mmCIF file of C-alpha atoms in Angstrom:
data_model
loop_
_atom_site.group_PDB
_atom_site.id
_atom_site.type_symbol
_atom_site.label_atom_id
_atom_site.label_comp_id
_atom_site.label_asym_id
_atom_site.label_seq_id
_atom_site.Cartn_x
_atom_site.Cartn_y
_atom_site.Cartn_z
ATOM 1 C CA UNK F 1 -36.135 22.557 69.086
ATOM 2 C CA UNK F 2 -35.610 20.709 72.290
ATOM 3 C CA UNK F 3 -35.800 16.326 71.917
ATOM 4 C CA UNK F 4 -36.005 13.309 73.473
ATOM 5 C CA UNK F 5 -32.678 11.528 73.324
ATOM 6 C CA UNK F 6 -32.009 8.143 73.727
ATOM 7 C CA UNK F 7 -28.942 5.630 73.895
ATOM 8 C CA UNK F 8 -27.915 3.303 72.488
ATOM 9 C CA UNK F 9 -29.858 3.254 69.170
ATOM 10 C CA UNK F 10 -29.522 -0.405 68.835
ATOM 11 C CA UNK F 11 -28.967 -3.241 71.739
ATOM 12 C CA UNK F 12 -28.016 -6.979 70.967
ATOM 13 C CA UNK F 13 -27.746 -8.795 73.955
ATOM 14 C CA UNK F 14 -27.957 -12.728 74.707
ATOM 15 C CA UNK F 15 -30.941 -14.179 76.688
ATOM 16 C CA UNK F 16 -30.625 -13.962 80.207
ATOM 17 C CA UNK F 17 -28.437 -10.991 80.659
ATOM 18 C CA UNK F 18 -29.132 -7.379 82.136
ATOM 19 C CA UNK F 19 -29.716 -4.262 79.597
ATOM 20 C CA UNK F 20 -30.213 -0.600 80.485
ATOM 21 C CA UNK F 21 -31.570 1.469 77.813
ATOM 22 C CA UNK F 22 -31.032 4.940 78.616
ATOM 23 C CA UNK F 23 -32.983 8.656 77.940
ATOM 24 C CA UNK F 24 -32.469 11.826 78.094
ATOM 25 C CA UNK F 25 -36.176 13.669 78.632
ATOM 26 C CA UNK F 26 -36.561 17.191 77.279
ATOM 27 C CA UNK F 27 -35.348 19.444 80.285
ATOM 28 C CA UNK F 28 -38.185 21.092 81.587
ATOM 29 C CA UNK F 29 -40.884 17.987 81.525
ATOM 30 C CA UNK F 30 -41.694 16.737 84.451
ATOM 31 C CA UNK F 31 -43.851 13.316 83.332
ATOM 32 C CA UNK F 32 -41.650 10.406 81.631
ATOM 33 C CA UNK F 33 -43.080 7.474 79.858
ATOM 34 C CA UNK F 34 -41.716 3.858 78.447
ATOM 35 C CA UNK F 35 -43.584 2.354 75.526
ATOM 36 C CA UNK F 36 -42.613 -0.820 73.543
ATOM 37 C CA UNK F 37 -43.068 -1.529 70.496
ATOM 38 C CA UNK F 38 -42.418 -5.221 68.759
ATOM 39 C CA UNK F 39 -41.490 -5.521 64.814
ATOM 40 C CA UNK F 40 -44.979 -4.024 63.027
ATOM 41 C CA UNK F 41 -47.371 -3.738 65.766
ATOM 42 C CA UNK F 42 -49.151 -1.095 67.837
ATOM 43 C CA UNK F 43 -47.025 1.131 70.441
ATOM 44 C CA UNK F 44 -47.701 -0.795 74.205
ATOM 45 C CA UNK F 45 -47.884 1.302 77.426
ATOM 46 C CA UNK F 46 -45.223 0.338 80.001
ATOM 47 C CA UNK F 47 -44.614 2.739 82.819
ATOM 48 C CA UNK F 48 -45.347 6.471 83.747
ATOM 49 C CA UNK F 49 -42.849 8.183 85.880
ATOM 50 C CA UNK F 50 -43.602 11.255 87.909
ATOM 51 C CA UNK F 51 -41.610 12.926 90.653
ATOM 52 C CA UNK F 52 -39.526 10.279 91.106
ATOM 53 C CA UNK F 53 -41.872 7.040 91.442
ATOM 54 C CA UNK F 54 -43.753 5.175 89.191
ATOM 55 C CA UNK F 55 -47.261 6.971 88.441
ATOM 56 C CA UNK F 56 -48.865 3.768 86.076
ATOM 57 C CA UNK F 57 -47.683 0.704 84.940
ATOM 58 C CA UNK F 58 -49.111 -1.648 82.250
ATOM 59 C CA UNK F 59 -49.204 -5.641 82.963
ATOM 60 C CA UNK F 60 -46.359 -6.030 80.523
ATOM 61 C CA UNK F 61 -44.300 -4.371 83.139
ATOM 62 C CA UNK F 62 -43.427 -6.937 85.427
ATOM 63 C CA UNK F 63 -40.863 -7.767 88.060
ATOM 64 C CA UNK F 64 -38.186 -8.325 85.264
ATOM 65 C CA UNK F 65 -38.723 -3.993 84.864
ATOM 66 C CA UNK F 66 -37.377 -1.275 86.629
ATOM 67 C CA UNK F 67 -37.273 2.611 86.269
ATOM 68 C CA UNK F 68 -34.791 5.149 87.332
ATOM 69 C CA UNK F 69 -33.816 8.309 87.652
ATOM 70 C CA UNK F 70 -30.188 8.794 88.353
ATOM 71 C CA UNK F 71 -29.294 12.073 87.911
ATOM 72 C CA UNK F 72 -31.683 15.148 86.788
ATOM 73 C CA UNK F 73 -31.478 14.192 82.712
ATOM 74 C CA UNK F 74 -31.222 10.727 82.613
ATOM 75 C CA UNK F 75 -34.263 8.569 83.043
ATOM 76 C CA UNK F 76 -33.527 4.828 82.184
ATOM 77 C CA UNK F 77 -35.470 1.572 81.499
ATOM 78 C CA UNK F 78 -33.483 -1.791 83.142
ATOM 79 C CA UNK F 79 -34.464 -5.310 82.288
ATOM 80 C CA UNK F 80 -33.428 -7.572 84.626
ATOM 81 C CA UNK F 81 -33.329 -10.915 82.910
ATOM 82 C CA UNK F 82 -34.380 -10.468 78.930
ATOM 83 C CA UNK F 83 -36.522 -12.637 77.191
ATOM 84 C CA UNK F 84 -36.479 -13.451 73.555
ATOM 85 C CA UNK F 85 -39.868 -11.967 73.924
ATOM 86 C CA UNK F 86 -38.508 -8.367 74.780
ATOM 87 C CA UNK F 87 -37.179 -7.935 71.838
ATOM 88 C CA UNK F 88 -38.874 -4.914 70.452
ATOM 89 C CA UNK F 89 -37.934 -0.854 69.898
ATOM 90 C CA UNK F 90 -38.686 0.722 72.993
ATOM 91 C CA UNK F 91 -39.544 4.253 73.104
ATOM 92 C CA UNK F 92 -39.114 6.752 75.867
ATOM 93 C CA UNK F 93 -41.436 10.115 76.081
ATOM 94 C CA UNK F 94 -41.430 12.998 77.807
ATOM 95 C CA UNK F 95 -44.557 15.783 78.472
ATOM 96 C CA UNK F 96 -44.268 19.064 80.525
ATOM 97 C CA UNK F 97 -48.256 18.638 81.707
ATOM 98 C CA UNK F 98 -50.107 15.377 82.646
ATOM 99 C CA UNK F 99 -53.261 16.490 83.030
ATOM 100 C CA UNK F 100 -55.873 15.345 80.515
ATOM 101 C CA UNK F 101 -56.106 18.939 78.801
ATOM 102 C CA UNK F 102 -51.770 19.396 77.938
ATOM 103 C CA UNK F 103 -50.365 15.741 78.121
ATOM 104 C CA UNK F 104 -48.911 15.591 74.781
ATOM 105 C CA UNK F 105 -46.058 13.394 74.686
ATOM 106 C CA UNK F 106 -42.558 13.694 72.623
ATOM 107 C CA UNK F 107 -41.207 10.229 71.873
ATOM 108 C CA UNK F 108 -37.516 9.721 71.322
ATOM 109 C CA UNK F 109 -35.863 7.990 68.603
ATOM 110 C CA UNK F 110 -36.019 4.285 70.297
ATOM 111 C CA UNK F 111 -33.301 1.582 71.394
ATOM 112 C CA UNK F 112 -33.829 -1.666 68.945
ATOM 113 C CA UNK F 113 -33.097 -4.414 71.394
ATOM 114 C CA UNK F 114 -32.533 -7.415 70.121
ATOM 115 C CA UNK F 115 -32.377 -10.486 72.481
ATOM 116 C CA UNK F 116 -30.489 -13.578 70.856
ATOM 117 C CA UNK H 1 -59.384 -2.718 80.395
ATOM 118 C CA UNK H 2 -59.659 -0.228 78.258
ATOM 119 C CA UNK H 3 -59.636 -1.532 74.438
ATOM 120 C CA UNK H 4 -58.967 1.130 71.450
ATOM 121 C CA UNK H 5 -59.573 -0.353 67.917
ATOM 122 C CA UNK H 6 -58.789 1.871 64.991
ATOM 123 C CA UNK H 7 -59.885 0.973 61.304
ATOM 124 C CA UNK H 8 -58.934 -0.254 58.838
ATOM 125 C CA UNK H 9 -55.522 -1.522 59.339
ATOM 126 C CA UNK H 10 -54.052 -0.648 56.276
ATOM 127 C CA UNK H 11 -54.875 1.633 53.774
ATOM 128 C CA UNK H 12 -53.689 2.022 50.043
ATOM 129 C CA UNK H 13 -55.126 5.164 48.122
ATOM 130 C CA UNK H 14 -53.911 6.988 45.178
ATOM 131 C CA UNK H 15 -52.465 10.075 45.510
ATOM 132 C CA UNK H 16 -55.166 12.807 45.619
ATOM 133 C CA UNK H 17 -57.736 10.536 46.813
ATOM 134 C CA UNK H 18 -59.030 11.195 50.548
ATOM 135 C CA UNK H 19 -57.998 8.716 53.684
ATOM 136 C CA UNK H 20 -60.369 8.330 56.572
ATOM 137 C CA UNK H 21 -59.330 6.588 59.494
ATOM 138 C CA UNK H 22 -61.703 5.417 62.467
ATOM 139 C CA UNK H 23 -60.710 5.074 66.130
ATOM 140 C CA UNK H 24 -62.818 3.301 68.416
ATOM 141 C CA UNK H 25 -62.782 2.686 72.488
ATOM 142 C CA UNK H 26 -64.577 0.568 74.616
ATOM 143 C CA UNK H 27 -64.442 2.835 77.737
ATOM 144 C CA UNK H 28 -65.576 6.728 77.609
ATOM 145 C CA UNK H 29 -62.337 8.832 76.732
ATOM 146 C CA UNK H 30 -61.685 12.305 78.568
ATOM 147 C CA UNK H 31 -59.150 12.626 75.441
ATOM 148 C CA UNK H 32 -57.829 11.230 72.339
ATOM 149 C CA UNK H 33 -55.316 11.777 70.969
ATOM 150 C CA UNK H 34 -53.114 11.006 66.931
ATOM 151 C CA UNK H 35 -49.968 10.269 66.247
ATOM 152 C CA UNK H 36 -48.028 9.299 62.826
ATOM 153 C CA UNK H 37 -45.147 7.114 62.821
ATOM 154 C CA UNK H 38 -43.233 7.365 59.490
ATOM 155 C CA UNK H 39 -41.605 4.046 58.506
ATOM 156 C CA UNK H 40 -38.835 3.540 60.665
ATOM 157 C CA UNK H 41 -39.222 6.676 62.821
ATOM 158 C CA UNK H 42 -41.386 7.388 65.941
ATOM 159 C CA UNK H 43 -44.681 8.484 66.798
ATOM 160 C CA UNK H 44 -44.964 12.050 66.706
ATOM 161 C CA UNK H 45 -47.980 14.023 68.091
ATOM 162 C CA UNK H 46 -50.573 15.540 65.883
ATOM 163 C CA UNK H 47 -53.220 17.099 67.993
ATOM 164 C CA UNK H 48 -55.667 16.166 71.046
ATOM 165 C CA UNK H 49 -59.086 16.513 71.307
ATOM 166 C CA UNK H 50 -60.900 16.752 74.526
ATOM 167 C CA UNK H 51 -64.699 18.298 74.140
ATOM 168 C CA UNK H 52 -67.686 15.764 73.187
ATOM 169 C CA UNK H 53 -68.124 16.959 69.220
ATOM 170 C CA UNK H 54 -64.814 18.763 68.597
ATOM 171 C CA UNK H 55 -63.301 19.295 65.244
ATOM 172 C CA UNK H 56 -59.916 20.073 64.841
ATOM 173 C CA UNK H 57 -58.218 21.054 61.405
ATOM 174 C CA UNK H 58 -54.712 20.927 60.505
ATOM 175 C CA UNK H 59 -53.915 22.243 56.601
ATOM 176 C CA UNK H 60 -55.403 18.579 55.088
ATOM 177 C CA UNK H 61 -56.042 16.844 58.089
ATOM 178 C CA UNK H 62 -59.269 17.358 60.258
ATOM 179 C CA UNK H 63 -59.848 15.327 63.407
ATOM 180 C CA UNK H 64 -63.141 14.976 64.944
ATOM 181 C CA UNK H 65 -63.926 13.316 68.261
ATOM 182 C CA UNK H 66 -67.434 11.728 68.893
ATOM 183 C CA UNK H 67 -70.401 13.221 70.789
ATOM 184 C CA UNK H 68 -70.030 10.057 72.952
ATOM 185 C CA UNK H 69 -66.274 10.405 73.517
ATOM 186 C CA UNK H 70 -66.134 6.932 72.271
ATOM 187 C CA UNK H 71 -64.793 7.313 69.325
ATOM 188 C CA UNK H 72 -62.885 9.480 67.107
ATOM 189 C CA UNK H 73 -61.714 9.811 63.144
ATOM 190 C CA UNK H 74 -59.024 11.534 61.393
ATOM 191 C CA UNK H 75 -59.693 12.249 57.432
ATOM 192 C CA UNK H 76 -56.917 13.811 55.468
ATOM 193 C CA UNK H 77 -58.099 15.302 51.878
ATOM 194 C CA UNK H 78 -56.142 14.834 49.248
ATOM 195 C CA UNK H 79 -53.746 12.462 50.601
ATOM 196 C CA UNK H 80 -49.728 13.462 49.248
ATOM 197 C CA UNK H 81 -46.839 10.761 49.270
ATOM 198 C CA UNK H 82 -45.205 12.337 52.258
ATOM 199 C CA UNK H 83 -48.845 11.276 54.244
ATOM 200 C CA UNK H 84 -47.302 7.841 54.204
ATOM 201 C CA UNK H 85 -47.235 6.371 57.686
ATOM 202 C CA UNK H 86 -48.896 4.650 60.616
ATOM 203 C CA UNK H 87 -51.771 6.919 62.118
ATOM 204 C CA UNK H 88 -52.662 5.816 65.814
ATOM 205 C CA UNK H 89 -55.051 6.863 68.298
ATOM 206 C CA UNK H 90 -54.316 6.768 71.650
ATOM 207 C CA UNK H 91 -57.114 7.317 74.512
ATOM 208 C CA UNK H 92 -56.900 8.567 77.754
ATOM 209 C CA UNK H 93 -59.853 7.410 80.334
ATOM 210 C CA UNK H 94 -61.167 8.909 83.592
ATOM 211 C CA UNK H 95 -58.582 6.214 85.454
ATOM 212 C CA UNK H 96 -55.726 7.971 83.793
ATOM 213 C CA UNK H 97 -55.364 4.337 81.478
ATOM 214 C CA UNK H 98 -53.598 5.608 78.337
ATOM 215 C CA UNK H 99 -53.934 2.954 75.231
ATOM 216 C CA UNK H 100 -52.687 3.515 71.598
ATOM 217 C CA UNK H 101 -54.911 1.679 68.970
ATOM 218 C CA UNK H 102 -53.335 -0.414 66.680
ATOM 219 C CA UNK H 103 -52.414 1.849 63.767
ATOM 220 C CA UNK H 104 -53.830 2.353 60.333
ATOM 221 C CA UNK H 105 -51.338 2.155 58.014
ATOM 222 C CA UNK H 106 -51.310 4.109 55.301
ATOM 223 C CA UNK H 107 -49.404 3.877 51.595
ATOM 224 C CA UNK H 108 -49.991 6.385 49.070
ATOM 225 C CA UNK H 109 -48.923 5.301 45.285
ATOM 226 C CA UNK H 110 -48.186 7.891 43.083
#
C-alpha cells in the first residue's frame, strides 16, 4: 500500500540554525499538507500546497517557513531560523482530492525536531 | 477563526465498556472528519462525514455528524485494548479552514 515518507525521523539542531525536513507524498496526490504537532497536544495546521504554490497557511506559519517542491516526489518544509519553540513532530500529508467530498489525508511518520 | 473542541480529553474505560467521544465547532462544517493517533504513531484517517444527520458505521465504531453540522460524535461499543489512542476531529468550513480538535484520549485497562 502506497505511504507518506518522510526524512529524517528525528532532527536535533541548535537554536538559530536552518533545518529542512523532507517528504516524499504518495505519487499520484496532487494536495500536500504540513501539520505540527508539540509533545502531547492537538495536531496544528501549517500550510496546504497545491500545484506548486501555497493554497492555505495557518498564523503559525510565518516568515521563518517556507515550502518547496524540488523535484516531482519531494515536497519539503524549511525553517529558516528555529526557535526553541519549534520544537515539535511535524507531520507531512498527502490527498489525491481536495474537495470537501474526497479530501482524506495520509500523514507520514513525522520528523521529531528538537531545537537545543 | 474557526474553533473545534472535542470532549472529554481523556478517557479511561474498562475493557468492554462503550467510549463516546464529542466534537464540537464554532463555525458550520461542510465536513468532519476522525482520526486515531496510536501512542507514538500518526494520525490515521477513519472516515468523513459530509450530509447534515449522517451515520457512519465501521465494525464497533459509528460516527454521526449533527443535523446542524456543528457538531459531531464518534461512539465505539465495546471498547478492546487495541482502541487505545488519541481520537481527533478535524473540521473543514465553507472557507476551506481545516482545524483538528484537541484529541480525546483514550486508555482501555484490561
Amino acid at each position: 500500500e502506497p505511504e507518506v515518507t518522510q526524512t529524517p525521523s528525528h532532527q536535533v539542531t541548535q537554536m538559530g540554525q536552518e533545518v529542512i525536513l523532507r517528504c516524499v507524498p504518495i505519487s499520484n496526490h496532487l494536495y500536500f499538507y504540513w501539520y505540527r504537532q508539540i509533545l502531547g497536544q492537538k495536531v496544528e495546521f501549517l500550510v496546504s500546497f497545491y500545484n506548486n504554490e501555497i493554497s492555505e497557511k495557518s498564523e503559525i506559519f510565518d516568515d521563518q517557513f517556507s515550502v518547496e517542491r524540488p523535484d516531482g516526489s519531494n515536497f519539503t518544509l524549511k525553517i529558516r531560523s528555529t526557535k526553541l519553540e519549534d520544537s515539535a513532530m511535524y507531520f507531512c500529508a498527502s490527498s489525491e482530492h481536495r474537495d470537501s467530498y474526497r479530501n482524506e489525508q495520509f500523514f507520514g511518520p513525522g520528523t521529531r525536531l528538537t531545537v537545543l | 477563526g474557526q474553533q473545534v473542541m472535542q470532549i472529554p480529553q481523556y478517557q479511561h474505560v474498562q475493557e468492554g465498556e462503550d467510549f463516546t467521544t464529542y466534537c464540537n465547532s464554532s463555525t458550520t462544517l461542510s465536513n468532519i472528519q476522525w482520526y486515531k493517533q496510536r501512542p507514538g504513531g500518526h494520525p490515521v484517517f477513519l472516515i468523513q462525514l459530509v450530509k447534515s444527520g449522517e451515520v457512519k458505521k465501521q465494525k464497533r465504531l459509528t460516527f454521526q455528524f449533527g443535523e446542524a453540522k456543528k457538531n459531531s460524535s464518534l461512539h465505539i461499543t465495546a471498547t478492546q485494548t487495541t482502541d487505545v489512542g488519541t481520537y481527533f476531529c478535524a473540521g473543514t468550513d465553507y472557507g476551506q479552514n481545516f482545524v483538528f480538535g484537541p484529541g480525546t484520549r483514550l486508555s482501555v485497562l484490561p
